[in-house]
CSV table of C-alpha atoms in Angstrom, one decimal:
chain,number,residue,atom,x,y,z
A,300,MET,CA,91.8,111.7,65.2
A,301,SER,CA,94.3,111.0,68.0
A,302,THR,CA,97.6,112.8,68.1
A,303,THR,CA,100.8,111.9,69.9
A,304,GLN,CA,103.3,113.6,72.1
A,305,THR,CA,106.7,112.4,73.5
A,306,ALA,CA,107.3,111.3,77.1
A,307,ASN,CA,110.5,110.4,78.9
A,308,LYS,CA,111.2,107.5,81.2
A,309,THR,CA,114.3,105.8,82.7
A,310,LEU,CA,114.7,102.1,82.1
A,311,GLU,CA,116.6,100.0,84.6
A,312,ALA,CA,118.7,96.9,84.2
A,313,THR,CA,121.2,95.1,86.4
A,314,LEU,CA,124.5,93.9,84.9
A,315,ALA,CA,125.0,90.1,85.1
A,316,PRO,CA,127.9,89.4,87.4
A,317,PRO,CA,131.0,90.3,85.3
A,318,THR,CA,134.1,88.3,85.1
A,319,ARG,CA,137.2,89.4,87.0
A,320,CYS,CA,138.6,91.1,84.0
A,321,LYS,CA,135.4,92.9,83.1
A,322,GLU,CA,134.9,94.0,86.7
A,323,HIS,CA,138.4,95.5,86.7
A,324,ARG,CA,137.7,97.4,83.5
A,325,LEU,CA,134.3,98.7,84.7
A,326,GLN,CA,135.8,99.8,88.0
A,327,HIS,CA,138.8,101.5,86.3
A,328,THR,CA,136.4,103.5,84.0
A,329,LEU,CA,134.2,104.5,86.9
A,330,SER,CA,137.2,105.7,88.9
A,331,GLU,CA,138.7,107.6,86.0
A,332,TYR,CA,135.4,109.3,85.3
A,333,ARG,CA,135.0,110.5,88.9
A,334,ASP,CA,138.6,111.8,88.9
A,335,ALA,CA,137.8,113.8,85.7
A,336,LEU,CA,134.5,115.0,87.1
A,337,ASP,CA,136.2,116.2,90.3
A,338,ASP,CA,139.0,117.9,88.4
A,339,ALA,CA,136.6,119.7,86.0
A,340,PHE,CA,134.4,120.8,88.9
A,341,ASP,CA,137.3,122.0,91.0
A,342,GLN,CA,138.6,124.1,88.1
A,343,ASP,CA,135.2,125.8,87.9
A,344,CYS,CA,134.5,124.8,84.3
A,345,THR,CA,131.3,126.6,83.3
A,346,THR,CA,131.4,125.9,79.6
A,347,MET,CA,131.7,122.8,77.4
A,348,SER,CA,135.0,124.1,75.9
A,349,ALA,CA,136.6,124.6,79.3
A,350,THR,CA,135.4,121.1,80.4
A,351,ASN,CA,136.8,119.6,77.3
A,352,ASP,CA,140.3,121.0,78.0
A,353,VAL,CA,140.3,119.4,81.4
A,354,VAL,CA,138.8,115.9,80.6
A,355,THR,CA,140.6,115.3,77.3
A,356,PRO,CA,143.8,113.8,78.9
A,357,TYR,CA,141.8,111.3,80.9
A,358,ASN,CA,141.7,107.7,79.7
A,359,LEU,CA,137.9,107.6,79.1
A,360,PRO,CA,135.7,106.6,76.1
A,361,TYR,CA,134.5,109.6,74.1
A,362,GLN,CA,130.9,108.9,75.1
A,363,ALA,CA,131.8,109.6,78.8
A,364,LYS,CA,133.9,112.7,77.9
A,365,ASP,CA,131.0,114.1,75.9
A,366,ALA,CA,128.7,113.5,78.9
A,367,LEU,CA,131.1,115.3,81.2
A,368,LYS,CA,131.2,118.3,78.8
A,369,SER,CA,127.5,118.6,79.0
A,370,TYR,CA,127.1,117.8,82.7
A,371,VAL,CA,129.8,119.8,84.5
A,372,PRO,CA,128.6,123.3,83.3
A,373,LYS,CA,125.1,122.4,84.6
A,374,LEU,CA,126.6,121.7,88.1
A,375,HIS,CA,127.7,125.4,88.2
A,376,ASN,CA,125.1,127.2,86.1
A,377,THR,CA,121.9,125.2,86.8
A,378,TYR,CA,122.3,123.2,90.0
A,379,ASN,CA,124.6,125.8,91.7
A,380,ALA,CA,126.4,122.9,93.4
A,381,LYS,CA,128.9,123.8,96.2
A,382,GLU,CA,130.6,120.4,96.4
A,383,LEU,CA,130.4,116.8,95.0
A,384,ASP,CA,129.7,113.6,96.7
A,385,ASP,CA,131.7,110.4,96.1
A,386,GLU,CA,128.9,108.3,94.5
A,387,HIS,CA,128.3,110.0,91.1
A,388,PRO,CA,127.3,107.4,88.4
A,389,LEU,CA,129.3,107.0,85.3
A,390,ARG,CA,127.4,108.9,82.6
A,391,PHE,CA,127.4,108.3,78.8
A,392,VAL,CA,125.8,110.2,76.0
A,393,ASN,CA,123.2,108.4,73.8
A,394,ARG,CA,125.8,107.0,71.4
A,395,ALA,CA,126.7,104.5,74.1
A,396,GLY,CA,123.2,102.9,73.8
A,397,LYS,CA,124.2,99.9,71.7
A,398,PHE,CA,122.3,96.8,72.6
A,399,ASP,CA,121.9,93.3,71.2
A,400,SER,CA,118.9,91.0,71.7
A,401,ASP,CA,118.6,87.2,71.3
A,402,SER,CA,115.7,85.3,72.8
A,403,SER,CA,117.7,82.1,72.8
A,404,ARG,CA,120.2,83.3,75.4
A,405,GLU,CA,119.9,83.1,79.1
A,406,TYR,CA,120.2,86.8,79.3
A,407,GLU,CA,118.3,88.1,76.3
A,408,ILE,CA,119.8,91.6,76.1
A,409,CYS,CA,123.5,92.5,76.1
A,410,TRP,CA,125.0,95.9,76.3
A,411,ASN,CA,128.1,97.0,74.4
A,412,VAL,CA,130.2,98.7,77.2
A,413,PRO,CA,132.2,101.7,75.9
A,414,GLN,CA,135.9,101.6,76.5
A,415,PRO,CA,138.7,104.0,75.5
A,416,GLY,CA,140.5,103.2,72.3
A,417,ARG,CA,139.6,101.2,69.2
A,418,GLY,CA,138.3,97.6,69.5
A,419,THR,CA,138.3,97.6,73.3
A,420,ASN,CA,134.5,97.6,73.9
A,421,PHE,CA,133.1,94.5,75.4
A,422,TRP,CA,129.6,93.0,75.7
A,423,ILE,CA,127.9,92.2,79.0
A,424,PRO,CA,124.4,90.7,79.7
A,425,LEU,CA,121.6,92.7,81.3
A,426,ARG,CA,118.8,91.7,83.7
A,427,ARG,CA,116.1,94.1,82.7
A,428,ASN,CA,113.3,95.3,84.9
A,429,PRO,CA,110.4,93.0,84.0
A,430,ASP,CA,107.8,95.8,84.5
A,431,GLN,CA,109.6,97.7,81.7
A,432,GLN,CA,109.8,94.9,79.2
A,433,GLU,CA,107.5,96.5,76.6
A,434,LEU,CA,109.6,99.7,76.5
A,435,TRP,CA,112.8,97.6,76.3
A,436,ASP,CA,111.3,95.7,73.3
A,437,ASP,CA,110.4,99.1,71.7
A,438,LEU,CA,114.0,100.3,72.3
A,439,LEU,CA,115.4,97.3,70.5
A,440,ASP,CA,113.0,97.5,67.6
A,441,ASP,CA,114.6,99.2,64.6
A,442,GLU,CA,111.2,100.4,63.4
A,443,SER,CA,110.2,101.9,66.7
A,444,SER,CA,110.2,105.6,67.4
A,445,THR,CA,111.7,105.1,70.9
A,446,LYS,CA,115.0,106.9,71.2
A,447,VAL,CA,117.9,106.4,73.6
A,448,GLY,CA,119.0,109.3,75.8
A,449,GLU,CA,121.6,109.5,78.5
A,450,LEU,CA,123.0,106.3,80.1
A,451,ARG,CA,124.1,106.1,83.8
A,452,LEU,CA,126.1,103.3,85.3
A,453,GLN,CA,126.1,103.0,89.1
A,454,LYS,CA,127.9,100.6,91.4
A,455,HIS,CA,126.4,99.7,94.8
A,456,ARG,CA,128.7,97.4,96.7
A,457,LYS,CA,129.0,94.4,94.3
A,458,THR,CA,126.0,95.2,92.0
A,459,TRP,CA,126.2,97.3,88.8
A,460,THR,CA,123.0,99.0,87.7
A,461,LEU,CA,122.4,100.6,84.3
A,462,HIS,CA,119.8,103.4,83.9
A,463,VAL,CA,118.8,104.3,80.3
A,464,SER,CA,116.8,107.4,79.6
A,465,VAL,CA,114.4,106.9,76.7
A,466,GLU,CA,112.0,109.1,74.7
A,467,TYR,CA,108.9,107.5,73.4
A,468,GLU,CA,105.5,108.4,71.9
A,469,VAL,CA,102.3,108.5,73.9
A,470,GLU,CA,98.8,109.7,73.2
A,471,ASP,CA,98.4,113.4,73.4
A,472,THR,CA,96.6,114.3,76.7
A,473,SER,CA,96.9,118.1,76.4
A,474,GLU,CA,93.1,118.4,75.6
A,475,LEU,CA,90.4,116.9,77.7
A,476,PRO,CA,87.9,114.4,76.0
A,477,GLU,CA,84.3,115.2,75.5
A,478,ASN,CA,82.1,114.4,78.6
A,479,PRO,CA,85.0,113.5,80.8
A,480,THR,CA,84.7,111.6,84.1
A,481,ARG,CA,86.6,113.6,86.6
A,482,VAL,CA,88.6,111.4,89.1
A,483,GLY,CA,90.0,113.2,92.1
A,484,PHE,CA,93.0,111.8,94.1
A,485,ASP,CA,93.8,113.0,97.6
A,486,ILE,CA,97.3,112.2,98.7
A,487,GLY,CA,97.9,112.0,102.4
A,488,GLU,CA,99.7,110.3,105.3
A,489,SER,CA,97.1,108.3,107.1
A,490,MET,CA,95.2,107.4,103.9
A,491,LEU,CA,98.0,107.1,101.2
A,492,VAL,CA,95.6,107.6,98.2
A,493,THR,CA,91.9,108.4,98.2
A,494,GLY,CA,90.3,108.3,94.8
A,495,CYS,CA,86.8,109.4,94.0
A,496,ALA,CA,85.2,109.6,90.5
A,497,LEU,CA,82.3,112.0,89.8
A,498,GLN,CA,79.4,110.7,87.7
A,499,HIS,CA,76.6,113.3,87.3
A,500,ASP,CA,78.5,115.2,90.0
A,501,THR,CA,78.0,112.4,92.5
A,502,PRO,CA,80.9,110.5,94.2
A,503,THR,CA,81.1,107.0,92.8
A,504,LYS,CA,83.0,103.9,93.8
A,505,PRO,CA,85.7,105.5,96.0
A,506,LEU,CA,89.2,104.1,96.2
A,507,LEU,CA,91.0,103.9,99.6
A,508,ILE,CA,94.7,102.9,99.9
A,509,ASN,CA,95.8,102.8,103.5
A,510,GLY,CA,99.1,104.6,104.4
A,511,LYS,CA,99.7,102.6,107.6
A,512,GLU,CA,102.5,100.5,106.2
A,513,ALA,CA,104.4,103.5,104.6
A,514,LYS,CA,104.0,105.4,107.9
A,515,ARG,CA,105.4,102.5,109.9
A,516,ILE,CA,108.4,102.1,107.5
A,517,ARG,CA,109.2,105.8,107.7
A,518,LYS,CA,109.1,105.8,111.5
A,519,GLU,CA,111.3,102.6,111.6
A,520,MET,CA,113.7,104.1,109.1
A,521,PHE,CA,114.1,107.3,111.1
A,522,THR,CA,114.7,105.4,114.4
A,523,THR,CA,117.1,102.9,112.9
A,524,LEU,CA,119.3,105.5,111.1
A,525,LYS,CA,119.4,107.7,114.2
A,526,ARG,CA,120.6,104.8,116.3
A,527,LEU,CA,123.3,103.8,113.7
A,528,GLN,CA,124.6,107.4,113.6
A,529,GLU,CA,124.6,107.6,117.4
A,530,ARG,CA,126.7,104.5,117.5
A,531,ASP,CA,129.1,105.8,114.8
A,532,ALA,CA,128.3,102.9,112.5
A,533,SER,CA,130.3,102.7,109.3
A,534,GLU,CA,129.1,104.7,106.4
A,535,TRP,CA,128.3,101.7,104.2
A,536,ARG,CA,126.1,100.3,106.9
A,537,VAL,CA,124.1,103.5,107.2
A,538,GLU,CA,123.8,103.6,103.4
A,539,GLU,CA,122.7,100.0,103.2
A,540,ARG,CA,119.9,100.5,105.7
A,541,PHE,CA,118.8,103.7,104.0
A,542,SER,CA,118.6,102.0,100.6
A,543,TYR,CA,116.7,99.1,102.2
A,544,TYR,CA,114.0,101.4,103.5
A,545,GLN,CA,113.9,103.5,100.4
A,546,ASN,CA,113.4,100.4,98.2
A,547,ARG,CA,110.4,99.4,100.4
A,548,LEU,CA,108.9,102.8,100.1
A,549,THR,CA,109.5,102.8,96.4
A,550,ASP,CA,107.6,99.5,96.1
A,551,ILE,CA,104.7,101.0,98.0
A,552,ILE,CA,104.6,104.0,95.7
A,553,GLU,CA,104.7,101.9,92.6
A,554,LYS,CA,101.9,99.7,93.7
A,555,ALA,CA,99.7,102.6,94.9
A,556,SER,CA,100.3,104.6,91.7
A,557,ARG,CA,99.5,101.6,89.5
A,558,GLU,CA,96.3,100.8,91.5
A,559,SER,CA,95.2,104.5,91.2
A,560,VAL,CA,95.5,104.6,87.5
A,561,GLU,CA,93.8,101.2,87.1
A,562,TYR,CA,91.0,102.7,89.2
A,563,ALA,CA,90.7,105.6,86.9
A,564,GLN,CA,90.7,103.4,83.8
A,565,GLN,CA,87.4,101.7,84.8
A,566,PHE,CA,85.5,104.9,84.0
A,567,GLU,CA,84.6,106.4,80.6
A,568,ASN,CA,86.9,109.2,79.4
A,569,PRO,CA,88.7,109.6,82.7
A,570,VAL,CA,90.6,112.8,83.7
A,571,ILE,CA,92.8,112.5,86.8
A,572,VAL,CA,92.7,115.6,89.1
A,573,MET,CA,95.2,116.2,91.9
A,574,GLU,CA,96.2,119.0,94.2
A,575,ASP,CA,99.1,121.3,93.3
A,576,LEU,CA,101.4,120.6,96.3
A,577,ALA,CA,104.4,122.5,94.9
A,578,TYR,CA,104.8,124.6,98.0
A,579,ILE,CA,103.5,122.2,100.7
A,580,ARG,CA,106.9,122.0,102.4
A,581,GLU,CA,107.2,125.7,102.8
A,582,SER,CA,103.6,126.2,104.0
A,583,LEU,CA,103.5,123.3,106.6
A,584,ASP,CA,104.4,124.3,110.1
A,585,TYR,CA,102.8,121.9,112.6
A,586,GLY,CA,105.8,121.8,115.0
A,587,LYS,CA,109.1,119.9,114.8
A,588,TYR,CA,107.6,116.3,115.2
A,589,MET,CA,104.8,116.7,112.7
A,590,ASN,CA,107.0,118.6,110.2
A,591,ARG,CA,109.5,115.7,110.2
A,592,ARG,CA,106.7,113.2,109.6
A,593,LEU,CA,105.0,115.1,106.9
A,594,HIS,CA,108.2,116.3,105.2
A,595,SER,CA,109.7,112.8,105.1
A,596,TRP,CA,106.8,111.6,102.9
A,597,ALA,CA,107.4,112.3,99.2
A,598,PHE,CA,104.0,113.7,98.2
A,599,ALA,CA,105.3,114.9,94.9
A,600,ARG,CA,107.0,111.6,94.2
A,601,LEU,CA,103.7,109.6,94.5
A,602,GLN,CA,101.9,112.2,92.3
A,603,GLY,CA,104.7,112.0,89.8
A,604,ARG,CA,104.4,108.2,89.4
A,605,ILE,CA,100.6,108.5,89.1
A,606,GLU,CA,101.1,111.1,86.3
A,607,ASP,CA,103.7,109.0,84.6
A,608,LYS,CA,101.5,105.9,84.5
A,609,ALA,CA,98.5,108.0,83.5
A,610,LYS,CA,100.4,109.4,80.6
A,611,ASP,CA,101.3,105.9,79.5
A,612,ALA,CA,97.6,105.0,79.6
A,613,GLY,CA,96.6,108.1,77.7
A,614,ILE,CA,94.7,109.7,80.6
A,615,PRO,CA,94.9,113.5,81.0
A,616,VAL,CA,96.1,114.8,84.4
A,617,ARG,CA,95.2,118.2,85.8
A,618,TYR,CA,96.2,120.0,89.0
A,619,ILE,CA,94.1,122.4,91.1
A,620,HIS,CA,94.6,124.7,94.0
A,621,PRO,CA,94.7,122.7,97.2
A,622,GLN,CA,93.3,125.1,99.8
A,623,TYR,CA,90.0,124.2,101.6
A,624,THR,CA,89.5,120.9,99.7
A,625,SER,CA,89.2,119.1,103.0
A,626,LYS,CA,86.9,121.6,104.8
A,627,THR,CA,84.4,122.2,102.0
A,628,CYS,CA,81.2,120.1,101.6
A,629,HIS,CA,81.4,118.4,98.3
A,630,SER,CA,77.6,118.6,97.9
A,631,CYS,CA,76.5,122.1,99.0
A,632,LYS,CA,80.0,123.8,98.9
A,633,HIS,CA,79.5,125.3,102.5
A,634,LEU,CA,82.4,125.2,104.9
A,635,GLY,CA,82.4,122.4,107.4
A,636,TYR,CA,84.9,121.0,109.9
A,637,ARG,CA,86.8,117.8,110.8
A,638,PRO,CA,86.1,116.7,114.4
A,639,HIS,CA,88.4,113.7,113.7
A,640,GLN,CA,91.0,113.0,111.1
A,641,ALA,CA,88.8,110.7,109.1
A,642,GLU,CA,85.4,112.5,109.6
A,643,PHE,CA,83.9,115.6,107.9
A,644,LYS,CA,80.8,117.4,109.2
A,645,CYS,CA,78.8,119.9,107.1
A,646,LYS,CA,77.5,123.0,108.9
A,647,ASN,CA,74.7,123.6,106.5
A,648,PRO,CA,71.4,122.3,108.1
A,649,GLU,CA,69.7,122.2,104.7
A,650,CYS,CA,72.4,119.9,103.2
A,651,HIS,CA,71.7,116.2,103.0
A,652,VAL,CA,75.3,115.5,104.0
A,653,SER,CA,75.7,115.6,107.7
A,654,THR,CA,78.7,113.3,108.2
A,655,PHE,CA,81.0,112.1,105.5
A,656,GLN,CA,84.4,110.3,105.2
A,657,ALA,CA,86.8,113.2,105.2
A,658,ASP,CA,89.3,111.9,102.6
A,659,ILE,CA,86.5,110.9,100.1
A,660,ASN,CA,84.9,114.3,100.6
A,661,ALA,CA,88.3,115.9,99.9
A,662,SER,CA,88.9,113.9,96.7
A,663,ALA,CA,85.4,114.7,95.5
A,664,ASN,CA,86.2,118.4,96.0
A,665,ILE,CA,89.4,118.0,94.1
A,666,ALA,CA,87.6,116.4,91.2
A,667,HIS,CA,84.9,119.1,91.3
A,668,ARG,CA,87.5,121.9,90.9
A,669,VAL,CA,88.8,121.0,87.5
A,670,ASP,CA,87.2,123.0,84.7
A,671,PRO,CA,86.6,120.7,81.7
A,672,TRP,CA,86.2,123.7,79.5
A,673,GLY,CA,89.7,125.0,80.3
A,674,GLU,CA,88.7,128.2,81.9
A,675,SER,CA,90.7,129.5,84.9
A,676,LEU,CA,89.2,129.4,88.4
A,677,PRO,CA,89.4,132.6,90.5
A,678,TRP,CA,91.1,131.2,93.6
A,679,LYS,CA,92.0,133.6,96.4
A,680,GLN,CA,94.7,133.3,99.1
A,681,VAL,CA,93.3,131.8,102.3
A,682,GLY,CA,94.7,130.5,105.5
A,683,ASP,CA,95.8,127.0,106.6
A,684,ASP,CA,93.9,123.8,105.9
A,685,SER,CA,94.6,122.0,109.2
A,686,PRO,CA,91.8,120.0,110.9
A,687,GLN,CA,89.6,122.3,113.0
A,688,ASP,CA,87.3,121.4,116.0
A,689,GLY,CA,84.5,123.7,114.7
A,690,SER,CA,84.8,126.1,117.7
A,691,ARG,CA,85.7,129.1,115.5
A,692,CYS,CA,84.4,130.6,112.3
A,693,ASP,CA,86.2,130.0,109.1
A,694,THR,CA,86.8,132.5,106.3
A,695,ALA,CA,85.3,131.4,103.0
A,696,THR,CA,86.7,131.6,99.5
A,697,THR,CA,84.7,132.6,96.4
A,698,GLN,CA,83.8,128.9,96.0
A,699,CYS,CA,82.8,128.3,99.6
A,700,GLU,CA,79.8,130.0,101.1
A,701,LYS,CA,79.5,130.4,104.9
A,702,SER,CA,76.5,128.7,106.4
A,703,GLU,CA,73.8,131.2,107.7
A,704,THR,CA,73.4,129.0,110.8
A,705,PRO,CA,76.5,129.2,113.1
A,706,SER,CA,78.0,126.0,114.4
């Protein structure tokens, strides 16, 4: 018998171009909200009561005031914010989530925009994200269990974007299925995603998603923004180019994460396994140039999108310790080395693996390390995992035996 658990996601929609009157009212509400936010933050409001005393006089709908009362204390108590930028979105609590749907209209969905006072709200059409149509339909279904959370309205130049947080039910993936197929994913720079499924402990049908385009975009973004700043370009111009490159990278992340989950779905009872990279930024130190390249890539962002899509598909996700996954032979568990970025060599003369594709080897090791019975693995602290030329001996962990024959 399958059980369910709740998941959260943010739905996105763009407001249809508003009339001049509606544009003026939207802009006035946004400006008033930001003034109230700055005022409450400057007065160091750390409780809902103190925030309420500050924001009450402002001409805002109650849904925005209630959002401020919850948000401002978090800025001080949770986020430890020192200052605020000028681009905060207009936030509403869930009671602002009133929508109407009619398939006969050009814009099927309309949103009832909250305004201060009685009878002042107005409707505005939405262009929803087509990739999220199913969740939008569930949100508008009175019998659905999908619930509205916080709403955020953001203006970027002439475009208004609405983000709606929703809570919905998905299949419970806290327990692994019987006889799972472990699917390891190695996230990297040169090879964006390398997937490898283990069937009878043998690597099967590997997936390779090249990271060349993402690498090129990041390099181009860094160079372009640096030149704009050196020329003292206007702030909106810098922001526009930054958003342009971020949108392109987001598109790559979405496609790669979707392809990764579809790859896992082809196997029976899949379990996705990835490295725990929580401290990768603190541990990386390959010099200024390499650090900038590696730190600019959102490893966790890609992993998060894979996990989100896996949860929607009912696929469990597990994380393992990352050390030595790229320098251990997936077959004999002896330590090897990487003479080149894409090549792994095993030092064990008795192993049938002499040379192997390095990223596939790493993803197979990642898949191997998950314990389907839920028992902990006795990992020890070890050194760095940078590519080695094989000229020096490596220290082994409890899972990695040193070859009796030296390299």
